[in-house]
Coordinates of C-alpha atoms in Angstrom, one line a residue:
Chain A
M4 CA -6.3 -16.5 4.0
I5 CA -6.9 -14.2 6.9
R6 CA -3.6 -13.5 8.6
A7 CA -4.6 -11.0 11.3
C8 CA -7.5 -9.2 12.8
A9 CA -6.8 -5.7 14.3
W10 CA -9.2 -3.2 15.9
C11 CA -9.2 0.3 17.3
S12 CA -12.1 1.6 19.4
P13 CA -12.3 4.6 21.7
D14 CA -11.1 2.6 24.6
S15 CA -9.0 -0.3 23.3
C16 CA -6.9 -1.5 20.4
G17 CA -5.2 -4.7 19.6
V18 CA -4.6 -7.5 17.1
I19 CA -5.2 -11.2 17.0
T20 CA -3.3 -13.6 14.8
P21 CA -3.5 -17.4 14.7
K22 CA -0.4 -17.4 16.9
S23 CA -0.6 -14.3 19.1
R24 CA -2.9 -11.9 20.8
F25 CA -2.3 -8.3 21.8
S26 CA -4.6 -5.9 23.4
Q27 CA -4.2 -2.6 25.3
F28 CA -6.4 0.1 26.7
R29 CA -6.4 3.5 25.1
S30 CA -7.2 6.8 26.6
P31 CA -10.8 7.3 25.7
G32 CA -11.4 9.4 22.6
R33 CA -10.1 9.8 19.1
V34 CA -6.8 8.4 17.9
S35 CA -4.2 11.2 18.2
S36 CA -1.6 12.1 15.6
E37 CA 1.1 11.0 18.1
E38 CA -0.4 7.5 18.4
L39 CA -0.5 7.2 14.6
T40 CA 3.1 8.4 14.3
E41 CA 4.3 6.0 16.9
L42 CA 2.5 3.1 15.2
I43 CA 3.4 3.8 11.6
G44 CA 7.0 5.0 12.4
R45 CA 6.6 8.4 10.6
P46 CA 4.3 11.4 10.8
I47 CA 1.1 11.0 8.8
K48 CA 0.4 14.0 6.6
Y49 CA -2.9 15.7 7.2
A50 CA -3.6 13.5 10.2
S51 CA -5.0 16.6 12.0
R52 CA -7.7 17.1 9.5
M53 CA -8.9 13.5 9.4
T54 CA -12.2 12.5 10.8
F55 CA -12.5 10.3 13.9
E56 CA -13.5 7.4 11.7
C57 CA -10.5 7.9 9.4
R58 CA -8.1 7.9 12.3
A59 CA -9.6 4.7 13.8
C60 CA -9.4 3.0 10.4
L61 CA -5.8 4.2 9.8
Y62 CA -4.8 2.9 13.3
A63 CA -6.4 -0.5 12.8
A64 CA -5.0 -0.8 9.3
G65 CA -1.6 0.2 10.4
L66 CA -1.7 -2.4 13.3
A67 CA -2.7 -5.2 10.9
L68 CA 0.0 -4.3 8.4
K69 CA 2.7 -4.0 11.1
T70 CA 1.7 -7.4 12.6
C71 CA 1.9 -9.1 9.2
D72 CA 5.2 -7.3 8.4
W73 CA 3.5 -5.6 5.4
L74 CA 4.0 -2.0 6.6
D75 CA 6.6 -1.5 3.9
G76 CA 4.2 -1.0 1.1
A77 CA 6.9 -1.4 -1.5
S78 CA 7.3 -5.1 -0.8
R79 CA 3.9 -6.1 -2.1
E80 CA 0.8 -4.5 -3.6
I81 CA -2.1 -4.2 -1.1
G82 CA -5.6 -3.2 -1.7
L83 CA -8.4 -2.0 0.6
V84 CA -12.1 -2.7 0.9
G85 CA -14.2 -1.1 3.5
A86 CA -17.7 -0.8 4.8
G87 CA -19.5 1.7 7.1
Y88 CA -21.6 4.8 6.8
D89 CA -21.8 6.4 10.2
G90 CA -18.6 8.4 9.7
C91 CA -19.6 9.4 6.2
L92 CA -23.0 10.6 7.4
L93 CA -21.3 12.7 10.1
A94 CA -19.0 14.1 7.5
D95 CA -22.0 14.9 5.2
D96 CA -23.7 16.7 8.1
R97 CA -20.5 18.6 9.0
Y98 CA -19.9 19.8 5.5
F99 CA -23.5 20.9 4.7
H100 CA -24.0 22.5 8.1
D101 CA -20.8 24.5 7.7
Y102 CA -21.9 25.5 4.2
V103 CA -25.4 26.6 5.3
T104 CA -24.2 28.5 8.4
S105 CA -21.5 30.2 6.3
G106 CA -24.1 31.8 4.1
R107 CA -25.0 29.0 1.7
S108 CA -22.8 30.2 -1.0
L109 CA -19.3 28.8 -0.5
G110 CA -18.6 25.3 0.9
R111 CA -15.2 24.1 2.3
G112 CA -13.4 21.8 -0.1
N113 CA -11.5 20.2 2.8
L114 CA -14.7 19.1 4.4
F115 CA -16.4 18.1 1.1
I116 CA -13.7 15.6 0.2
Y117 CA -14.7 13.5 3.2
T118 CA -18.3 13.2 2.3
L119 CA -18.0 10.1 0.1
P120 CA -18.3 6.6 1.5
S121 CA -14.9 5.8 0.0
S122 CA -13.2 8.9 1.4
T123 CA -11.8 7.2 4.4
L124 CA -10.3 4.4 2.3
G125 CA -8.6 7.0 0.1
E126 CA -7.0 8.7 3.0
V127 CA -5.9 5.4 4.5
A128 CA -4.5 4.3 1.1
I129 CA -2.5 7.6 0.8
A130 CA -1.2 7.4 4.4
L131 CA 0.0 3.8 4.1
G132 CA 0.9 3.6 0.4
L133 CA -1.8 1.1 -0.6
T134 CA -2.0 0.9 -4.4
G135 CA -4.2 -2.1 -5.0
P136 CA -8.0 -1.9 -5.4
G137 CA -9.8 0.6 -3.2
L138 CA -13.6 0.2 -2.9
H139 CA -16.3 0.8 -0.4
I140 CA -18.4 -2.4 -0.5
H141 CA -21.2 -2.6 2.1
G142 CA -23.0 -6.0 2.2
E143 CA -26.6 -5.7 3.3
R144 CA -26.6 -8.7 5.7
D145 CA -23.1 -9.4 6.7
P146 CA -20.8 -6.4 6.1
L147 CA -17.5 -8.0 7.4
G148 CA -18.2 -11.3 5.7
T149 CA -18.9 -9.6 2.4
L150 CA -15.7 -7.7 2.7
A151 CA -13.7 -10.8 3.4
Q152 CA -15.3 -12.6 0.5
Q153 CA -14.7 -9.7 -1.9
A154 CA -11.1 -9.3 -0.7
E155 CA -10.4 -13.0 -1.5
Q156 CA -11.9 -12.5 -5.0
F157 CA -9.7 -9.6 -5.7
I158 CA -6.7 -11.7 -4.8
A159 CA -8.0 -14.8 -6.7
D160 CA -8.6 -12.6 -9.8
G161 CA -5.0 -11.5 -9.7
E162 CA -5.8 -7.9 -9.1
T163 CA -3.6 -7.6 -6.1
D164 CA -1.3 -9.6 -3.7
A165 CA -3.1 -8.8 -0.5
M166 CA -6.1 -6.9 0.9
L167 CA -7.2 -5.2 4.0
A168 CA -10.9 -5.4 4.9
L169 CA -12.0 -2.5 7.1
W170 CA -15.4 -2.4 8.8
S171 CA -15.9 0.9 10.6
D172 CA -18.4 3.2 12.3
A173 CA -17.9 6.8 13.4
V174 CA -15.3 6.0 16.0
S175 CA -14.3 2.3 15.8
A176 CA -12.7 0.1 13.1
V177 CA -11.9 -3.6 12.7
C178 CA -9.4 -4.6 10.0
L179 CA -8.7 -8.1 8.5
A180 CA -5.4 -8.7 6.7
I181 CA -5.9 -11.2 3.9
D182 CA -3.5 -12.7 1.3
R183 CA -3.3 -15.8 -0.8
A184 CA -1.9 -19.2 0.2
K185 CA 1.7 -19.5 -1.1
D186 CA 0.8 -22.8 -2.8
A187 CA -1.5 -25.8 -2.3
S188 CA 0.6 -27.1 0.5
D189 CA 0.8 -23.8 2.4
K190 CA 0.0 -24.7 6.0
S191 CA 0.8 -21.3 7.5
P192 CA -1.6 -20.2 10.1
S193 CA -4.8 -18.4 9.0
F194 CA -8.3 -17.6 10.3
P195 CA -10.9 -18.2 11.2
S196 CA -9.7 -20.2 14.2
P197 CA -12.3 -21.5 16.6
D198 CA -11.8 -18.6 18.9
M199 CA -12.2 -16.1 16.1
S200 CA -15.3 -17.8 14.9
R201 CA -16.8 -17.2 18.3
A202 CA -15.9 -13.5 18.1
W203 CA -16.8 -12.9 14.5
L204 CA -18.9 -15.4 12.8
D205 CA -21.4 -15.7 15.7
L206 CA -22.0 -11.9 15.7
P207 CA -25.7 -11.1 15.7
V208 CA -26.9 -9.6 12.5
E209 CA -27.6 -6.2 14.1
S210 CA -24.0 -5.9 15.5
N211 CA -21.5 -3.2 14.5
P212 CA -17.8 -2.6 14.5
A213 CA -17.8 -1.3 18.1
C214 CA -19.5 -4.5 19.3
L215 CA -17.0 -6.6 17.5
A216 CA -14.1 -4.6 18.9
R217 CA -15.4 -5.2 22.4
R218 CA -15.6 -9.0 21.7
L219 CA -12.1 -9.0 20.2
A220 CA -10.7 -7.1 23.3
L221 CA -12.3 -9.6 25.6
L222 CA -10.9 -12.5 23.5
A223 CA -7.4 -11.1 23.4
G224 CA -7.5 -10.3 27.1
S225 CA -8.5 -13.8 28.0
A226 CA -5.3 -15.3 26.6
Chain B
M29 CA 2.0 -9.0 -7.8
D30 CA 2.1 -11.9 -10.2
G31 CA -0.4 -10.4 -12.7
G32 CA -1.3 -13.9 -13.7
G33 CA -4.9 -13.2 -14.5
I34 CA -7.5 -15.7 -13.7
G35 CA -6.4 -18.9 -15.4
G36 CA -8.8 -21.8 -15.4
L37 CA -12.0 -19.7 -15.1
K38 CA -14.0 -20.1 -18.3
V39 CA -17.0 -17.9 -17.8
T40 CA -17.3 -14.6 -19.7
A41 CA -19.5 -12.0 -18.2
M42 CA -22.0 -10.3 -20.5
I43 CA -24.0 -7.2 -20.2
A44 CA -27.2 -8.8 -21.6
K45 CA -29.8 -6.1 -20.9
S46 CA -29.6 -2.5 -19.8
D47 CA -31.5 0.7 -19.6
V48 CA -30.4 4.3 -18.9
V49 CA -31.6 7.9 -18.3
T50 CA -29.4 10.9 -18.9
A51 CA -29.9 14.6 -19.8
Y52 CA -30.8 13.4 -23.3
G53 CA -33.8 11.6 -21.9
W54 CA -34.9 8.0 -21.3
G55 CA -33.2 5.0 -23.0
L56 CA -30.0 4.2 -24.8
D57 CA -31.4 5.3 -28.1
A58 CA -31.9 8.8 -26.8
L59 CA -28.4 8.8 -25.4
W60 CA -26.8 7.5 -28.6
N61 CA -28.8 9.6 -31.0
G62 CA -28.1 12.7 -28.9
L63 CA -24.4 12.1 -28.9
M64 CA -24.3 11.5 -32.6
S65 CA -26.3 14.7 -33.2
R66 CA -23.4 16.6 -31.4
R67 CA -26.1 18.7 -29.6
S68 CA -25.3 19.1 -25.9
P69 CA -28.2 19.1 -23.4
I70 CA -26.0 21.0 -20.9
H71 CA -27.7 24.3 -20.1
A72 CA -27.6 27.2 -17.7
S73 CA -29.9 26.4 -14.8
K74 CA -31.6 28.6 -12.3
R75 CA -31.9 25.8 -9.7
F76 CA -29.1 27.3 -7.6
A77 CA -29.2 30.8 -9.0
E78 CA -29.2 32.4 -5.5
R79 CA -26.2 30.5 -4.3
G80 CA -23.4 32.3 -6.2
F81 CA -21.6 29.3 -7.4
V82 CA -18.8 29.5 -10.0
S83 CA -21.0 28.1 -12.7
D84 CA -24.7 27.6 -13.5
Q85 CA -24.2 24.9 -16.1
M86 CA -25.6 21.4 -15.6
A87 CA -26.9 18.4 -17.4
D88 CA -30.0 17.4 -15.5
V89 CA -32.8 15.1 -16.7
P90 CA -35.5 17.2 -18.2
D91 CA -39.1 17.1 -16.8
L92 CA -38.2 14.7 -14.1
H93 CA -41.3 13.8 -12.1
I94 CA -40.4 13.8 -8.4
A95 CA -43.2 12.5 -6.1
P96 CA -43.8 14.3 -2.8
G97 CA -41.0 13.3 -0.3
E98 CA -39.1 11.5 -3.0
S99 CA -35.4 12.0 -3.6
R100 CA -34.2 13.0 -7.0
A101 CA -32.1 9.8 -7.2
A102 CA -35.2 7.7 -6.5
A103 CA -37.1 9.6 -9.1
L104 CA -34.5 8.8 -11.6
L105 CA -34.5 5.1 -10.7
R106 CA -38.2 4.6 -10.3
P107 CA -39.3 4.6 -14.0
L108 CA -36.3 2.5 -15.1
L109 CA -36.8 -0.1 -12.4
T110 CA -40.6 -0.3 -12.6
K111 CA -40.3 -1.7 -16.1
L112 CA -37.9 -4.3 -14.8
A113 CA -40.0 -5.3 -11.7
G114 CA -41.1 -8.9 -11.6
K115 CA -39.0 -9.9 -14.5
L116 CA -36.0 -11.1 -12.6
D117 CA -35.4 -14.3 -10.6
P118 CA -35.9 -13.0 -7.0
R119 CA -32.6 -14.6 -6.0
T120 CA -30.7 -12.3 -8.4
P121 CA -27.9 -10.6 -6.5
L122 CA -28.1 -6.8 -6.5
I123 CA -25.2 -4.3 -6.6
L124 CA -26.1 -0.6 -6.1
A125 CA -23.4 1.9 -7.2
T126 CA -23.7 5.4 -5.9
T127 CA -21.5 8.1 -4.3
V128 CA -24.0 10.1 -2.3
G129 CA -27.3 8.2 -2.6
E130 CA -30.3 10.3 -1.5
I131 CA -28.2 13.2 -0.3
E132 CA -31.2 15.6 -0.2
Y133 CA -32.2 14.0 3.1
V134 CA -29.0 15.3 4.6
E135 CA -29.8 18.7 3.1
Q136 CA -33.2 18.6 4.6
A137 CA -31.9 17.4 8.0
V138 CA -29.6 20.4 8.2
L139 CA -32.0 23.0 6.8
N140 CA -34.9 21.8 9.0
A141 CA -32.7 21.0 12.0
D142 CA -34.1 17.5 12.1
P143 CA -31.2 15.0 12.3
S144 CA -33.5 12.0 12.0
L145 CA -33.9 12.8 8.3
A146 CA -30.2 12.2 7.7
Q147 CA -30.5 8.5 8.5
Q148 CA -32.5 8.1 5.3
A149 CA -29.6 9.4 3.2
G150 CA -27.4 6.3 3.6
P151 CA -27.0 4.3 0.4
Q152 CA -28.2 1.2 2.4
T153 CA -31.7 2.8 2.5
L154 CA -31.7 3.3 -1.2
L155 CA -30.5 -0.3 -1.6
R156 CA -33.5 -1.5 0.3
R157 CA -35.9 0.7 -1.8
V158 CA -34.4 -0.8 -5.0
K159 CA -34.8 -4.3 -3.7
E160 CA -38.4 -3.8 -2.7
L161 CA -39.2 -2.1 -6.0
L162 CA -37.8 -5.1 -7.9
G163 CA -39.0 -7.8 -5.5
L164 CA -35.5 -9.1 -5.0
R165 CA -34.6 -11.3 -2.0
G166 CA -31.0 -12.3 -2.8
E167 CA -27.6 -10.9 -1.7
A168 CA -27.3 -7.2 -2.0
M169 CA -24.5 -4.7 -1.6
V170 CA -23.5 -1.1 -2.2
V171 CA -20.3 -0.4 -4.1
S172 CA -18.9 3.1 -3.9
S173 CA -15.6 4.0 -5.4
A174 CA -16.1 7.7 -6.1
C175 CA -16.5 8.5 -9.8
A176 CA -15.4 4.9 -10.7
S177 CA -18.3 3.4 -8.7
S178 CA -20.5 1.8 -11.4
A179 CA -17.5 0.6 -13.4
A180 CA -16.1 -1.0 -10.3
A181 CA -19.5 -2.5 -9.5
L182 CA -19.5 -4.1 -13.0
T183 CA -16.1 -5.6 -12.2
R184 CA -17.5 -7.1 -9.0
A185 CA -20.5 -8.5 -10.9
A186 CA -18.2 -10.1 -13.5
S187 CA -16.0 -11.5 -10.7
M188 CA -19.0 -13.0 -9.0
L189 CA -19.9 -14.8 -12.2
R190 CA -16.4 -16.0 -12.8
H191 CA -16.3 -17.5 -9.3
D192 CA -19.6 -19.2 -9.9
E193 CA -21.4 -17.3 -7.1
A194 CA -24.3 -16.4 -9.3
E195 CA -25.8 -16.9 -12.8
Q196 CA -26.7 -13.3 -13.2
V197 CA -26.1 -10.1 -11.2
L198 CA -28.1 -6.8 -11.5
V199 CA -26.0 -3.7 -11.2
V200 CA -28.0 -0.5 -10.6
T201 CA -26.4 3.0 -10.5
C202 CA -27.6 6.6 -9.9
D203 CA -26.4 10.0 -8.8
S204 CA -28.3 13.2 -9.1
V205 CA -27.4 16.9 -9.3
S206 CA -27.9 18.3 -5.8
E207 CA -27.0 21.5 -4.0
F208 CA -24.8 19.4 -1.7
V209 CA -22.6 18.1 -4.6
Y210 CA -22.8 21.3 -6.7
S211 CA -21.6 23.4 -3.8
G212 CA -18.8 21.0 -3.1
F213 CA -17.4 21.0 -6.7
S214 CA -17.9 24.7 -6.8
A215 CA -15.8 25.0 -3.7
L216 CA -13.1 22.9 -5.3
L217 CA -13.1 25.2 -8.4
S218 CA -13.7 22.1 -10.6
L219 CA -16.7 23.5 -12.5
C220 CA -16.5 25.2 -15.9
D221 CA -18.7 28.2 -16.5
T222 CA -19.4 27.0 -20.0
P223 CA -20.4 23.4 -21.1
A224 CA -17.5 21.0 -20.5
R225 CA -15.0 20.5 -23.3
P226 CA -13.2 17.2 -22.8
F227 CA -9.7 16.9 -24.2
D228 CA -10.0 20.4 -25.7
A229 CA -7.1 22.9 -25.6
Q230 CA -9.4 25.4 -24.0
R231 CA -11.0 23.0 -21.4
C232 CA -11.6 24.7 -18.0
G233 CA -13.4 22.2 -15.9
L234 CA -16.3 19.8 -15.6
T235 CA -20.1 20.1 -15.8
L236 CA -22.1 18.2 -13.3
G237 CA -24.8 15.9 -14.7
E238 CA -27.1 13.2 -13.4
A239 CA -28.0 9.7 -14.6
A240 CA -29.4 6.4 -13.6
A241 CA -28.9 3.1 -15.3
W242 CA -29.0 -0.7 -14.8
A243 CA -27.2 -3.6 -16.4
L244 CA -28.0 -7.2 -16.1
V245 CA -24.7 -9.0 -16.1
T246 CA -24.9 -12.7 -17.0
S247 CA -22.7 -15.6 -17.8
D248 CA -22.1 -16.2 -21.5
K249 CA -23.4 -19.7 -20.8
T250 CA -27.0 -18.6 -20.1
P251 CA -29.7 -18.1 -22.8
L252 CA -30.0 -14.4 -22.0
A253 CA -26.5 -13.8 -23.2
S254 CA -27.2 -13.3 -26.9
G255 CA -24.6 -12.2 -29.4
A256 CA -25.9 -8.6 -29.1
G257 CA -24.6 -8.2 -25.6
T258 CA -21.3 -6.6 -24.5
A259 CA -18.7 -8.8 -23.0
I260 CA -16.6 -7.8 -19.9
L261 CA -13.4 -9.6 -20.9
G262 CA -10.9 -8.1 -18.3
W263 CA -10.7 -5.5 -15.6
S264 CA -8.5 -4.0 -13.0
N265 CA -9.0 -1.6 -10.0
T266 CA -6.0 0.3 -8.7
T267 CA -5.3 3.3 -6.3
D268 CA -2.8 6.1 -6.9
A269 CA -2.3 6.6 -3.1
I270 CA -1.0 10.1 -3.8
H271 CA -3.7 12.7 -3.2
M272 CA -7.4 12.8 -2.3
T273 CA -8.6 14.8 -5.3
A274 CA -5.7 15.3 -7.7
P275 CA -4.7 12.6 -10.2
H276 CA -1.2 11.2 -10.3
R277 CA 0.5 13.3 -13.0
D278 CA 2.6 10.4 -14.3
A279 CA -0.6 8.2 -14.5
T280 CA 1.0 5.3 -12.8
G281 CA -2.2 4.0 -11.3
L282 CA -4.4 4.2 -14.4
S283 CA -1.8 2.9 -16.8
R284 CA -1.2 -0.1 -14.4
A285 CA -5.0 -0.7 -14.4
V286 CA -5.2 -0.6 -18.2
S287 CA -2.3 -3.0 -18.7
R288 CA -3.6 -5.5 -16.2
A289 CA -7.2 -5.4 -17.6
R290 CA -5.7 -6.0 -21.0
I291 CA -3.6 -9.0 -19.7
M292 CA -6.7 -10.4 -18.0
A293 CA -8.6 -10.1 -21.3
G294 CA -5.8 -11.8 -23.1
C295 CA -5.5 -9.2 -25.8
T296 CA -2.7 -7.1 -27.2
P297 CA -2.6 -3.3 -27.2
G298 CA -3.2 -3.3 -30.9
E299 CA -6.5 -5.2 -30.5
I300 CA -8.1 -2.4 -28.6
A301 CA -9.9 -0.4 -31.2
F302 CA -11.0 2.6 -29.1
V303 CA -11.3 4.0 -25.7
A304 CA -14.4 5.2 -23.8
A305 CA -12.5 7.7 -21.6
H306 CA -13.5 9.2 -18.3
G307 CA -12.7 12.6 -19.9
T308 CA -14.0 15.0 -17.2
A309 CA -12.7 18.1 -19.0
T310 CA -10.6 19.1 -16.0
I311 CA -7.1 20.1 -17.0
Y312 CA -5.1 17.6 -15.0
S313 CA -7.5 14.6 -15.2
D314 CA -7.7 14.7 -19.0
A315 CA -3.9 15.1 -19.2
M316 CA -3.3 12.2 -16.9
E317 CA -5.6 9.9 -18.9
L318 CA -3.8 10.7 -22.1
V319 CA -0.5 9.9 -20.5
A320 CA -1.9 6.6 -19.3
F321 CA -3.3 5.7 -22.8
R322 CA 0.0 6.5 -24.4
R323 CA 1.9 4.5 -21.9
A324 CA -0.4 1.4 -21.9
L325 CA -1.5 1.4 -25.5
G326 CA 1.3 3.1 -27.4
T327 CA 0.0 4.4 -30.7
P328 CA -3.0 6.7 -30.9
R329 CA -6.5 5.3 -31.5
P330 CA -9.9 7.0 -31.2
I331 CA -11.1 8.0 -27.8
F332 CA -14.3 9.6 -26.7
S333 CA -15.9 11.2 -23.6
V334 CA -19.6 11.7 -23.1
K335 CA -19.2 14.4 -20.4
G336 CA -19.4 17.3 -22.8
A337 CA -22.9 16.2 -23.4
V338 CA -24.4 14.4 -20.4
G339 CA -22.0 16.0 -17.9
H340 CA -20.1 14.2 -15.2
T341 CA -22.7 11.8 -13.7
L342 CA -20.4 10.7 -10.8
A343 CA -21.1 7.1 -9.8
A344 CA -23.1 6.5 -13.0
A345 CA -20.4 7.8 -15.3
G346 CA -18.7 4.4 -15.9
M347 CA -21.9 2.5 -16.8
V348 CA -23.2 5.3 -19.0
Q349 CA -20.0 5.3 -21.1
I350 CA -19.8 1.5 -21.1
L351 CA -23.3 1.3 -22.5
V352 CA -22.3 3.8 -25.2
A353 CA -19.1 1.8 -25.9
G354 CA -21.2 -1.4 -26.3
R355 CA -23.4 0.4 -28.8
A356 CA -20.4 1.7 -30.6
L357 CA -19.0 -1.8 -31.0
R358 CA -22.2 -3.0 -32.5
E359 CA -22.7 0.1 -34.8
G360 CA -19.1 0.2 -35.9
V361 CA -18.7 3.8 -35.1
I362 CA -17.8 5.8 -32.0
P363 CA -19.7 9.0 -31.2
P364 CA -18.0 12.4 -31.3
T365 CA -16.7 14.0 -28.1
V366 CA -19.4 16.7 -27.8
G367 CA -17.8 20.0 -26.9
L368 CA -14.4 19.3 -28.4
E369 CA -13.4 21.9 -30.9
T370 CA -9.6 22.1 -30.9
P371 CA -7.9 19.0 -29.3
D372 CA -5.3 19.7 -26.7
G373 CA -1.8 19.0 -28.2
S374 CA -1.5 15.7 -26.3
A375 CA -5.0 14.7 -27.5
I376 CA -4.3 15.1 -31.2
G377 CA -4.8 11.8 -33.0
W378 CA -6.8 10.5 -30.1
A379 CA -9.9 12.7 -29.4
H380 CA -12.2 13.7 -32.2
G381 CA -15.2 16.1 -32.5
D382 CA -16.7 13.9 -35.2
P383 CA -17.9 10.3 -35.3
V384 CA -15.1 7.9 -36.1
S385 CA -15.6 4.6 -38.0
I386 CA -14.4 1.5 -36.2
A387 CA -15.9 -1.0 -38.5
G388 CA -15.0 -4.6 -37.5
A389 CA -13.7 -3.6 -34.1
R390 CA -14.1 -6.3 -31.4
R391 CA -12.3 -4.9 -28.4
A392 CA -12.6 -1.6 -26.5
L393 CA -11.3 -0.1 -23.3
S394 CA -13.3 1.9 -20.8
T395 CA -11.6 3.9 -18.0
N396 CA -12.7 5.8 -14.9
S397 CA -10.9 7.6 -12.1
G398 CA -12.1 9.4 -9.0
F399 CA -11.5 11.0 -5.6
G400 CA -9.2 9.1 -3.4
G401 CA -7.0 8.2 -6.4
V402 CA -9.1 5.3 -7.6
N403 CA -8.9 3.9 -11.1
T404 CA -10.9 1.3 -12.9
A405 CA -10.2 -0.1 -16.4
I406 CA -12.4 -2.6 -18.3
I407 CA -11.8 -4.4 -21.6
L408 CA -15.1 -4.8 -23.5
G409 CA -15.8 -7.1 -26.3
R410 CA -18.5 -7.3 -29.0
G411 CA -20.7 -10.3 -28.4
V412 CA -19.2 -13.5 -26.9
A413 CA -15.5 -13.5 -27.1

């Protein structure tokens, strides 16, 4: 069951739940270390070295966890699935360009570790203490739908209690918080609500996280 | 976490068909016979001789034919997949497991100052190439979980079958030895300047290798799933959430994955006859694995690593060792850990430099770990459980 949908883009952030909507403008640009500290409630180690994508993912994931009251990682095991290559490709280019311009003999390990599609998920898991499954899964046709489906399977298989599904590009991230129904009679609110369906399920195939973030901001602002 | 497994789901996933290429050459026979010979194809290479890396050792595929403009990863996959083209139901879902895909396009983009080339490096591009080559039109996705990628992809395929989303799923994996990756591991001081020696007292780091493989994962209810296949009986994916590159020294994440996979498979620690270990030959990763095995399994039992022979094949590592483990279950013997001479103190009774008989064994464990603190454990079975 999808409990919350949070986003972070260069100009807005927010979260929508079945019962509430919150959205605010951000100063344009990357998420600052101070913004992360304020949201998470403690300084994030190595935040200054993280890529733009990583910071956006961390902020969106933190917002989703906080909204669901799951920020205390000790209370339940939470996993993470993510999709998005733009940030990874930038990291690839940054690493190899640095290596070549430095003489093509010695690369920088601290840049190399961000060159995997799953690097961002690893950093988010470390920062937020997420110890469940951590996989990059990029569906060809519907990246966010594939993530949500895979997240539900991880929970149904008993691999974890809850999952975050992160769809990101180089500067924006959208995060779904998903857990299981408490029992067959569980009527607690979950998505997709009709409003969410309009924002998410009706997305054109060629859309991207930034596009969805704009729709979510409009949706939240219309409340 | 209730750890309750997946009660009520009756489908067992089977690796019904497969193929592989490693530094030993083409096919599982070449891989198996190479391992049993104890001869390592790891060699000193001149490919990056001018670069001044900390090692020149690698386990690349010999005499690989690379067409003009083709990536090394695509060249590894093409011969494997050409044999498979047209033989699958076009609706078969496809999972591609890779870490860096066709990374040479990023290299060329930087070296030629042509950013447009980098767009071809995304794994989604390779996914489309694989689909086209095989004539598939169904659901397709890329799974990337560092060096646990192909093992994790097999768990996703098994999960899709158990949830009745497909009757069969094709999992394809590949990663090649590139200057990009070699320079990165060199920078991290992870490479050994001699062939890797997993679980050895004198181990000093990993050797990079390359491989490609595919596995057709089917339900045990389909005709394809003969008794000769390898069953995927249980699995678990976990994250350490401690460090981007270093393993958790108390092995919490991996031992948790092993225990959960075993519970999902419904078997006791004593029923697991052997372990196909990740065994990178780095000091801390091997030590962490042994801590996990001791914690989750208790008493010693035979383990093996293929990385002293075919090197660390990154995303492909999991599938390569699982195909070897399946062969071991059928042959009743596990291959030697090539490169192992004197087991580390903590590996005594576990790792062996000679083949070990496991006659009658029906259950095995395979484990992989990777950057970002990811761990995957899979319980394998001989034939249908």
